[in-house]
Amino acid sequence: PLNKDNMYQQAMLEASWRHMPHPSDSERLRHYLPRNPCPTPAYYHQT
Amino acid sequence: YDDPPGLNEKTEYLLREWVNIYHSPTSGRDSTRGFSTFVQQMHQQGILRTDDLITRFFRLCTELCVDLTYRLLQESNISPSLLNPTLVRAKCFHTLDAFVRLITLLVKHSGDAANSVTKINLLNKVLGIVVGVLQQDHDQRQTEFHQMPYHRIFIMLFYELNAPEHVLESINFQTLTAFTNTYHILRPTKVPGFSFAWLELISYRSFISRMLLQTPQQKGWPMYAQLLIDLFKFLGPFLRNVELTKPMQVLYRGTLRLLLVLLHDFPEFLCDYHYGFCDVIPANCIQLRNLILSAFPRNMRLPDPFTPNLKVDMLQEINSAPRILTNFVAVMPANFRKDLDSYLKTRAPVTFLSDLRGNLQLSNEPGMKYNVALINSLVLYVGTQAIQYIYSKGGTPSMSTITHSSHMDIFQNLSVDLDTEGRYLFLNAIANQLRYPNSHTHYFSCTLLYLFAEANQEAIQEQITRVLLERLIVNRPHPWGLLITFIELIKNPNFKFWNHEFVHCAPEISKLFESVARSCM
Amino acid sequence: MLMDQYGVVGLLAFIKAAETDPTLVHLALGNDLTTLGLNLNSPDNLYHKFQSPFSKQPCRPQDIDFFVPSEYLTNAHIRDKLAPIKLNRYGEDLLFYVYYTNPGDVLQLAAAAELYNRDWRYHKEERIWITRAPGIDPRVKSNTYEQGTYYYFDCQNWRKVAKEFHLEYDKLEERPNLPNLMSLHFNPAQHA
């Protein structure tokens, strides 16, 4: 069964899930063509 | 912290100076020109005078960078239209990346070029300081904690310290060790609010490359294996209890993605550490475990398990022992190991068998009764000893050579004497060795089939079937050794598999067996 | 037969429970691992382009950091001195490059809008860009479709290819609408 620590871990995981890492967090800053994510139509090429 | 008066202001001034230098076009290649003038300023401000002051300087810089990030994130929460997330991050990185560059240059230029010790000591010091600030921030802010500034510092520092420069290459293994220690200290069970960033950090492509590919003699493998075990240990309780909240599902799916990359690119790594991973993955995480057990060396061609009349014991690889780089006997108490060795050698003390169940039991709490790690260790140890013993007699593992031995006494005793919970764990420990063609896969496949054939109660046969079946009905991948064992069980008339009541006990069960049998045929 | 969770009936009960509890599915039946966005049949290593354990998207070409001389990197301060991005001044080749290498980004939409201005149309089903072949009118034309020879952009071989099409107008995308283009030109140095 989950213990107190596990419950705390679950709560902290939940909180950090609200601000997940962003792809640009792992990339060098690009001044000229920075990422500007936006919802593009599903029928566009996604990769 | 008793910082000397004025140190905070000095540090803030210096950090601001450095950020401007870092971003100015005149700071030259990799900011080196700007750096040499900046170091003069640090000297003038007395920052480099003592180790203690340098430590305080780095801590204060880290805290300043983190506070700035929280402030900018706060602003963006207040006016999201003005500050879109990309812009907020760019503003945070503007300072964070400058701070990382300063650390990198101080590490590179501390001590003379040949003196790697001062460089690595400074790197470990700085990483330790960032870890300390992170842990305190995590403990103080609790659910308001934000992983981003620390994630950025670690990943960009790792990136910069892995630049193709001689001075960095010469300390690369110590650098990897420093980061592995850092990530181990920040493992999810210790800093759960940092878990998502943590998985990003250990999944970072150049971290994987350095740890699993570029470091000679696979010296990064045990370190990377430890980080994966840290991850499985965090997921374990939630998976075992099927407490899969949305965030946990995201983390679990992220784990599957990472393992798929490792399965595809570094299967030998999963092969060598499968035992350590399966030791901490809960028994009900069938697919996660199958994924690890399905790994096989890239230079190996697996014969199609569905080949009619496949002669497994004729395969060339079947007599090679797989590499197992986990010290799997470490969990065995010394005198248990002594009695075990004695029994294996002389079948004495006879009490060893009757005491065995008690030695494996931890409590009477259902679901928690047994020492799973000890069962896993006992099974693999006895199996490897049995294989050695068979070879020493000039034989090779087969349905006939594995019988009538002290090793098989132990396995048969366990299959008869344990209750259903213990037997399930025992049979799982055997099934965890059914992998790609090697002597362990072959020996344990024969053992499982032999236990089925020699069972004195149908419950044993039912549980052997259950352990195999639950591993077959999950989505792919399925380990080769599992498939060939189940195919043999359902095809070989000597096992009379289809006569058993548990095969026909319910329409869904019959359908399940027939569909699995069909896909196996 | 065993009536506890360690027998065949226990497994069946777990499977049936999974039918109603999606979180159990992860464990009882597992995920279809081919849907996690990784090309498991790729002959090349995957880790090069492994963007994140939390994303189905592999790295785009421009996301894979590579150690280039720092002079190659755009310094924040000279950003303003560089020509602003004006898609209407670029050739089709570059517009297609911007479209295909910026999935999920404002740039992809902006490139699509400019291609639309250049009389290209995006076929939502075929997922390709199509334009009329110069000087060749459609053989058949009605108010819902037309048929004839057209050019489409083959992004695998990176060229325009003539091909017969039966074009249903409702399968062609309307003019893409763009979010405010301001963010296209943001420059962190101005906001530091």
mmCIF file of C-alpha atoms in Angstrom, chain B residues 177-456:
data_model
loop_
_atom_site.group_PDB
_atom_site.id
_atom_site.type_symbol
_atom_site.label_atom_id
_atom_site.label_comp_id
_atom_site.label_asym_id
_atom_site.label_seq_id
_atom_site.Cartn_x
_atom_site.Cartn_y
_atom_site.Cartn_z
ATOM 1 C CA THR B 177 30.258 11.034 -12.919
ATOM 2 C CA ALA B 178 29.542 14.437 -11.375
ATOM 3 C CA PHE B 179 26.281 14.780 -13.279
ATOM 4 C CA THR B 180 25.240 11.209 -12.532
ATOM 5 C CA ASN B 181 25.826 11.819 -8.819
ATOM 6 C CA THR B 182 23.837 15.024 -9.073
ATOM 7 C CA TYR B 183 20.918 13.339 -10.815
ATOM 8 C CA HIS B 184 21.054 10.449 -8.354
ATOM 9 C CA ILE B 185 20.820 12.893 -5.411
ATOM 10 C CA LEU B 186 17.893 14.590 -7.178
ATOM 11 C CA ARG B 187 16.137 11.268 -7.956
ATOM 12 C CA PRO B 188 12.327 11.442 -7.994
ATOM 13 C CA THR B 189 11.856 9.674 -4.667
ATOM 14 C CA LYS B 190 13.891 12.494 -3.071
ATOM 15 C CA VAL B 191 12.677 15.486 -5.109
ATOM 16 C CA PRO B 192 9.330 14.446 -6.627
ATOM 17 C CA GLY B 193 8.559 17.980 -7.821
ATOM 18 C CA PHE B 194 11.581 17.730 -10.121
ATOM 19 C CA SER B 195 10.635 14.342 -11.633
ATOM 20 C CA PHE B 196 9.592 15.491 -15.089
ATOM 21 C CA ALA B 197 12.682 17.629 -15.554
ATOM 22 C CA TRP B 198 14.748 14.787 -14.114
ATOM 23 C CA LEU B 199 13.448 12.339 -16.735
ATOM 24 C CA GLU B 200 14.147 14.956 -19.416
ATOM 25 C CA LEU B 201 17.709 15.317 -18.125
ATOM 26 C CA ILE B 202 18.518 11.596 -18.139
ATOM 27 C CA SER B 203 16.775 11.239 -21.527
ATOM 28 C CA TYR B 204 18.694 14.147 -23.038
ATOM 29 C CA ARG B 205 20.151 12.841 -26.300
ATOM 30 C CA SER B 206 23.724 13.940 -25.654
ATOM 31 C CA PHE B 207 23.553 12.556 -22.091
ATOM 32 C CA ILE B 208 22.435 9.167 -23.480
ATOM 33 C CA SER B 209 25.115 9.336 -26.138
ATOM 34 C CA ARG B 210 27.894 10.186 -23.702
ATOM 35 C CA MET B 211 26.808 7.624 -21.093
ATOM 36 C CA LEU B 212 26.014 4.684 -23.361
ATOM 37 C CA LEU B 213 28.015 5.198 -26.514
ATOM 38 C CA GLN B 214 30.930 7.566 -26.363
ATOM 39 C CA THR B 215 32.441 6.675 -22.999
ATOM 40 C CA PRO B 216 35.018 3.920 -23.551
ATOM 41 C CA GLN B 217 34.703 0.408 -22.050
ATOM 42 C CA GLN B 218 31.020 1.100 -21.316
ATOM 43 C CA LYS B 219 32.085 2.843 -18.104
ATOM 44 C CA GLY B 220 28.925 4.941 -18.230
ATOM 45 C CA TRP B 221 26.626 1.893 -18.250
ATOM 46 C CA PRO B 222 26.530 1.118 -14.507
ATOM 47 C CA MET B 223 25.923 4.784 -13.760
ATOM 48 C CA TYR B 224 23.072 5.032 -16.243
ATOM 49 C CA ALA B 225 21.639 1.742 -14.940
ATOM 50 C CA GLN B 226 21.557 3.249 -11.450
ATOM 51 C CA LEU B 227 19.546 6.241 -12.697
ATOM 52 C CA LEU B 228 17.014 3.941 -14.380
ATOM 53 C CA ILE B 229 16.698 1.953 -11.155
ATOM 54 C CA ASP B 230 16.055 5.241 -9.331
ATOM 55 C CA LEU B 231 13.225 5.874 -11.804
ATOM 56 C CA PHE B 232 11.720 2.390 -11.442
ATOM 57 C CA LYS B 233 11.885 2.652 -7.647
ATOM 58 C CA PHE B 234 9.874 5.858 -7.802
ATOM 59 C CA LEU B 235 7.251 4.434 -10.155
ATOM 60 C CA GLY B 236 7.117 1.081 -8.313
ATOM 61 C CA PRO B 237 4.635 1.765 -5.495
ATOM 62 C CA PHE B 238 2.231 3.617 -7.794
ATOM 63 C CA LEU B 239 2.368 0.941 -10.478
ATOM 64 C CA ARG B 240 2.060 -1.898 -7.981
ATOM 65 C CA ASN B 241 -1.018 -0.266 -6.510
ATOM 66 C CA VAL B 242 -2.240 0.811 -9.950
ATOM 67 C CA GLU B 243 -2.423 4.356 -8.616
ATOM 68 C CA LEU B 244 -1.950 5.900 -12.027
ATOM 69 C CA THR B 245 -3.029 9.537 -11.814
ATOM 70 C CA LYS B 246 -2.706 11.528 -15.036
ATOM 71 C CA PRO B 247 0.717 12.937 -14.075
ATOM 72 C CA MET B 248 1.886 9.430 -13.161
ATOM 73 C CA GLN B 249 0.661 8.139 -16.522
ATOM 74 C CA VAL B 250 2.621 10.902 -18.272
ATOM 75 C CA LEU B 251 5.747 9.940 -16.349
ATOM 76 C CA TYR B 252 5.140 6.232 -17.009
ATOM 77 C CA ARG B 253 4.617 6.830 -20.738
ATOM 78 C CA GLY B 254 7.763 8.947 -20.789
ATOM 79 C CA THR B 255 9.595 6.025 -19.195
ATOM 80 C CA LEU B 256 8.300 3.696 -21.904
ATOM 81 C CA ARG B 257 9.544 6.111 -24.578
ATOM 82 C CA LEU B 258 13.002 6.250 -23.052
ATOM 83 C CA LEU B 259 13.131 2.446 -22.753
ATOM 84 C CA LEU B 260 12.052 2.085 -26.380
ATOM 85 C CA VAL B 261 14.941 4.297 -27.448
ATOM 86 C CA LEU B 262 17.301 2.176 -25.333
ATOM 87 C CA LEU B 263 15.776 -1.063 -26.654
ATOM 88 C CA HIS B 264 16.253 0.147 -30.220
ATOM 89 C CA ASP B 265 19.676 1.763 -29.899
ATOM 90 C CA PHE B 266 21.367 0.084 -26.910
ATOM 91 C CA PRO B 267 19.773 -3.369 -26.443
ATOM 92 C CA GLU B 268 22.993 -4.810 -25.038
ATOM 93 C CA PHE B 269 22.754 -2.319 -22.181
ATOM 94 C CA LEU B 270 19.248 -3.573 -21.299
ATOM 95 C CA CYS B 271 20.473 -7.182 -21.674
ATOM 96 C CA ASP B 272 23.330 -6.703 -19.239
ATOM 97 C CA TYR B 273 21.273 -4.961 -16.562
ATOM 98 C CA HIS B 274 17.933 -6.740 -17.004
ATOM 99 C CA TYR B 275 18.257 -8.453 -13.639
ATOM 100 C CA GLY B 276 18.711 -5.236 -11.678
ATOM 101 C CA PHE B 277 15.808 -3.597 -13.493
ATOM 102 C CA CYS B 278 13.410 -6.545 -13.047
ATOM 103 C CA ASP B 279 14.363 -6.683 -9.382
ATOM 104 C CA VAL B 280 12.695 -3.296 -8.800
ATOM 105 C CA ILE B 281 9.864 -3.428 -11.358
ATOM 106 C CA PRO B 282 6.649 -4.621 -9.675
ATOM 107 C CA ALA B 283 5.370 -8.019 -10.797
ATOM 108 C CA ASN B 284 2.215 -6.515 -12.328
ATOM 109 C CA CYS B 285 4.138 -4.235 -14.733
ATOM 110 C CA ILE B 286 4.118 -6.884 -17.397
ATOM 111 C CA GLN B 287 4.746 -4.794 -20.492
ATOM 112 C CA LEU B 288 7.445 -2.667 -18.878
ATOM 113 C CA ARG B 289 9.271 -5.839 -17.905
ATOM 114 C CA ASN B 290 8.672 -7.519 -21.258
ATOM 115 C CA LEU B 291 10.202 -4.504 -22.945
ATOM 116 C CA ILE B 292 13.438 -5.013 -21.001
ATOM 117 C CA LEU B 293 13.422 -8.811 -21.377
ATOM 118 C CA SER B 294 12.873 -8.526 -25.134
ATOM 119 C CA ALA B 295 16.253 -6.903 -25.672
ATOM 120 C CA PHE B 296 18.814 -9.008 -27.513
ATOM 121 C CA PRO B 297 22.279 -8.266 -28.898
ATOM 122 C CA ARG B 298 22.079 -6.461 -32.230
ATOM 123 C CA ASN B 299 24.502 -8.871 -33.892
ATOM 124 C CA MET B 300 22.213 -11.793 -33.037
ATOM 125 C CA ARG B 301 19.634 -13.111 -35.509
ATOM 126 C CA LEU B 302 16.704 -14.571 -33.559
ATOM 127 C CA PRO B 303 15.201 -17.663 -35.193
ATOM 128 C CA ASP B 304 11.490 -17.233 -35.707
ATOM 129 C CA PRO B 305 9.981 -18.788 -32.549
ATOM 130 C CA PHE B 306 7.087 -20.055 -34.649
ATOM 131 C CA THR B 307 9.369 -22.117 -36.904
ATOM 132 C CA PRO B 308 7.847 -25.628 -36.890
ATOM 133 C CA ASN B 309 10.087 -28.141 -35.026
ATOM 134 C CA LEU B 310 12.542 -25.418 -34.060
ATOM 135 C CA LYS B 311 15.466 -27.225 -32.377
ATOM 136 C CA VAL B 312 16.328 -24.707 -29.679
ATOM 137 C CA ASP B 313 19.113 -26.841 -28.204
ATOM 138 C CA MET B 314 20.779 -26.926 -31.625
ATOM 139 C CA LEU B 315 21.136 -23.137 -31.731
ATOM 140 C CA GLN B 316 24.718 -21.974 -31.564
ATOM 141 C CA GLU B 317 24.072 -19.255 -28.966
ATOM 142 C CA ILE B 318 22.166 -21.548 -26.635
ATOM 143 C CA ASN B 319 25.326 -22.570 -24.813
ATOM 144 C CA SER B 320 26.604 -19.059 -24.209
ATOM 145 C CA ALA B 321 25.940 -17.529 -20.814
ATOM 146 C CA PRO B 322 24.503 -14.010 -20.939
ATOM 147 C CA ARG B 323 26.380 -11.153 -19.254
ATOM 148 C CA ILE B 324 24.709 -10.190 -15.991
ATOM 149 C CA LEU B 325 26.390 -7.099 -14.595
ATOM 150 C CA THR B 326 24.284 -6.824 -11.463
ATOM 151 C CA ASN B 327 25.756 -8.413 -8.358
ATOM 152 C CA PHE B 328 22.689 -10.576 -7.892
ATOM 153 C CA VAL B 329 23.970 -12.528 -4.872
ATOM 154 C CA ALA B 330 24.597 -9.397 -2.835
ATOM 155 C CA VAL B 331 21.152 -9.651 -1.217
ATOM 156 C CA MET B 332 21.821 -13.167 0.097
ATOM 157 C CA PRO B 333 22.578 -13.247 3.850
ATOM 158 C CA ALA B 334 25.972 -14.886 4.444
ATOM 159 C CA ASN B 335 24.831 -17.972 6.318
ATOM 160 C CA PHE B 336 21.902 -18.481 3.965
ATOM 161 C CA ARG B 337 24.450 -18.493 1.129
ATOM 162 C CA LYS B 338 26.669 -20.893 3.098
ATOM 163 C CA ASP B 339 23.807 -23.369 3.698
ATOM 164 C CA LEU B 340 22.701 -23.014 0.090
ATOM 165 C CA ASP B 341 26.164 -23.762 -1.269
ATOM 166 C CA SER B 342 26.459 -26.674 1.110
ATOM 167 C CA TYR B 343 23.111 -28.088 0.032
ATOM 168 C CA LEU B 344 23.922 -27.659 -3.648
ATOM 169 C CA LYS B 345 27.186 -29.501 -3.145
ATOM 170 C CA THR B 346 26.171 -32.241 -0.713
ATOM 171 C CA ARG B 347 22.388 -32.089 -0.376
ATOM 172 C CA ALA B 348 22.994 -31.320 3.289
ATOM 173 C CA PRO B 349 21.778 -29.926 5.615
ATOM 174 C CA VAL B 350 18.491 -31.620 4.721
ATOM 175 C CA THR B 351 16.735 -28.966 6.817
ATOM 176 C CA PHE B 352 17.762 -26.445 4.181
ATOM 177 C CA LEU B 353 14.751 -27.414 2.074
ATOM 178 C CA SER B 354 12.266 -27.467 4.915
ATOM 179 C CA ASP B 355 13.568 -24.102 6.182
ATOM 180 C CA LEU B 356 13.652 -22.537 2.736
ATOM 181 C CA ARG B 357 10.149 -21.084 2.723
ATOM 182 C CA GLY B 358 10.695 -19.525 6.142
ATOM 183 C CA ASN B 359 13.940 -17.948 4.922
ATOM 184 C CA LEU B 360 12.117 -16.351 2.021
ATOM 185 C CA GLN B 361 9.159 -15.098 4.002
ATOM 186 C CA LEU B 362 9.085 -11.580 5.489
ATOM 187 C CA SER B 363 5.605 -11.363 7.013
ATOM 188 C CA ASN B 364 2.137 -12.823 6.846
ATOM 189 C CA GLU B 365 0.721 -9.698 5.255
ATOM 190 C CA PRO B 366 -0.949 -10.792 1.963
ATOM 191 C CA GLY B 367 0.857 -9.256 -0.988
ATOM 192 C CA MET B 368 3.872 -8.464 1.184
ATOM 193 C CA LYS B 369 4.797 -11.899 2.493
ATOM 194 C CA TYR B 370 8.014 -12.565 0.618
ATOM 195 C CA ASN B 371 11.451 -11.121 0.075
ATOM 196 C CA VAL B 372 11.133 -10.763 -3.700
ATOM 197 C CA ALA B 373 14.763 -9.733 -4.181
ATOM 198 C CA LEU B 374 15.939 -12.844 -2.312
ATOM 199 C CA ILE B 375 13.674 -15.119 -4.376
ATOM 200 C CA ASN B 376 15.022 -13.562 -7.585
ATOM 201 C CA SER B 377 18.569 -13.945 -6.370
ATOM 202 C CA LEU B 378 18.080 -17.569 -5.205
ATOM 203 C CA VAL B 379 16.503 -18.621 -8.515
ATOM 204 C CA LEU B 380 19.219 -17.088 -10.677
ATOM 205 C CA TYR B 381 22.015 -18.320 -8.415
ATOM 206 C CA VAL B 382 20.732 -21.914 -8.291
ATOM 207 C CA GLY B 383 20.138 -21.834 -12.037
ATOM 208 C CA THR B 384 23.643 -20.615 -12.855
ATOM 209 C CA GLN B 385 25.135 -23.203 -10.483
ATOM 210 C CA ALA B 386 23.026 -25.904 -12.138
ATOM 211 C CA ILE B 387 24.224 -24.916 -15.612
ATOM 212 C CA GLN B 388 27.847 -25.000 -14.461
ATOM 213 C CA TYR B 389 27.245 -28.388 -12.827
ATOM 214 C CA ILE B 390 25.711 -29.835 -16.034
ATOM 215 C CA TYR B 391 28.611 -28.574 -18.131
ATOM 216 C CA SER B 392 31.080 -29.981 -15.587
ATOM 217 C CA LYS B 393 29.502 -33.388 -16.238
ATOM 218 C CA GLY B 394 30.089 -32.926 -19.948
ATOM 219 C CA GLY B 395 26.402 -32.346 -20.683
ATOM 220 C CA THR B 396 24.353 -29.371 -21.854
ATOM 221 C CA PRO B 397 21.066 -28.187 -20.309
ATOM 222 C CA SER B 398 18.093 -30.242 -21.564
ATOM 223 C CA MET B 399 14.888 -31.764 -20.199
ATOM 224 C CA SER B 400 16.896 -34.812 -19.168
ATOM 225 C CA THR B 401 20.105 -33.278 -17.816
ATOM 226 C CA ILE B 402 18.389 -30.754 -15.519
ATOM 227 C CA THR B 403 16.620 -33.402 -13.427
ATOM 228 C CA HIS B 404 17.644 -35.333 -10.310
ATOM 229 C CA SER B 405 20.009 -32.754 -8.943
ATOM 230 C CA SER B 406 20.227 -30.714 -5.760
ATOM 231 C CA HIS B 407 19.395 -27.690 -7.906
ATOM 232 C CA MET B 408 16.154 -29.199 -9.123
ATOM 233 C CA ASP B 409 15.370 -30.365 -5.564
ATOM 234 C CA ILE B 410 15.294 -26.728 -4.584
ATOM 235 C CA PHE B 411 13.095 -25.663 -7.484
ATOM 236 C CA GLN B 412 10.686 -28.559 -6.984
ATOM 237 C CA ASN B 413 10.568 -27.908 -3.267
ATOM 238 C CA LEU B 414 9.696 -24.254 -3.902
ATOM 239 C CA SER B 415 6.995 -25.126 -6.416
ATOM 240 C CA VAL B 416 5.378 -27.529 -3.939
ATOM 241 C CA ASP B 417 6.018 -25.868 -0.600
ATOM 242 C CA LEU B 418 5.231 -22.210 -1.315
ATOM 243 C CA ASP B 419 1.715 -20.796 -1.138
ATOM 244 C CA THR B 420 0.145 -19.234 -4.243
ATOM 245 C CA GLU B 421 1.709 -15.821 -3.586
ATOM 246 C CA GLY B 422 5.171 -17.240 -3.062
ATOM 247 C CA ARG B 423 4.873 -19.608 -5.991
ATOM 248 C CA TYR B 424 3.777 -16.721 -8.264
ATOM 249 C CA LEU B 425 6.899 -14.760 -7.319
ATOM 250 C CA PHE B 426 9.092 -17.847 -7.685
ATOM 251 C CA LEU B 427 7.724 -18.643 -11.164
ATOM 252 C CA ASN B 428 8.100 -14.974 -12.129
ATOM 253 C CA ALA B 429 11.751 -15.122 -11.138
ATOM 254 C CA ILE B 430 12.174 -18.053 -13.530
ATOM 255 C CA ALA B 431 10.159 -16.392 -16.318
ATOM 256 C CA ASN B 432 12.332 -13.286 -15.995
ATOM 257 C CA GLN B 433 15.202 -15.351 -17.413
ATOM 258 C CA LEU B 434 13.307 -16.281 -20.602
ATOM 259 C CA ARG B 435 15.000 -13.856 -22.986
ATOM 260 C CA TYR B 436 17.076 -14.195 -26.170
ATOM 261 C CA PRO B 437 18.849 -17.474 -27.045
ATOM 262 C CA ASN B 438 21.426 -18.145 -24.310
ATOM 263 C CA SER B 439 22.158 -20.840 -21.743
ATOM 264 C CA HIS B 440 20.018 -19.196 -19.037
ATOM 265 C CA THR B 441 16.986 -18.906 -21.322
ATOM 266 C CA HIS B 442 17.350 -22.525 -22.305
ATOM 267 C CA TYR B 443 17.920 -23.853 -18.787
ATOM 268 C CA PHE B 444 15.020 -21.924 -17.246
ATOM 269 C CA SER B 445 12.715 -22.777 -20.135
ATOM 270 C CA CYS B 446 13.427 -26.479 -19.562
ATOM 271 C CA THR B 447 13.003 -25.985 -15.815
ATOM 272 C CA LEU B 448 9.597 -24.366 -16.173
ATOM 273 C CA LEU B 449 8.396 -27.114 -18.514
ATOM 274 C CA TYR B 450 9.839 -29.780 -16.227
ATOM 275 C CA LEU B 451 8.061 -28.315 -13.180
ATOM 276 C CA PHE B 452 4.850 -28.342 -15.217
ATOM 277 C CA ALA B 453 5.338 -31.970 -16.269
ATOM 278 C CA GLU B 454 6.335 -33.214 -12.798
ATOM 279 C CA ALA B 455 3.777 -31.167 -10.824
ATOM 280 C CA ASN B 456 1.961 -33.202 -8.206
#
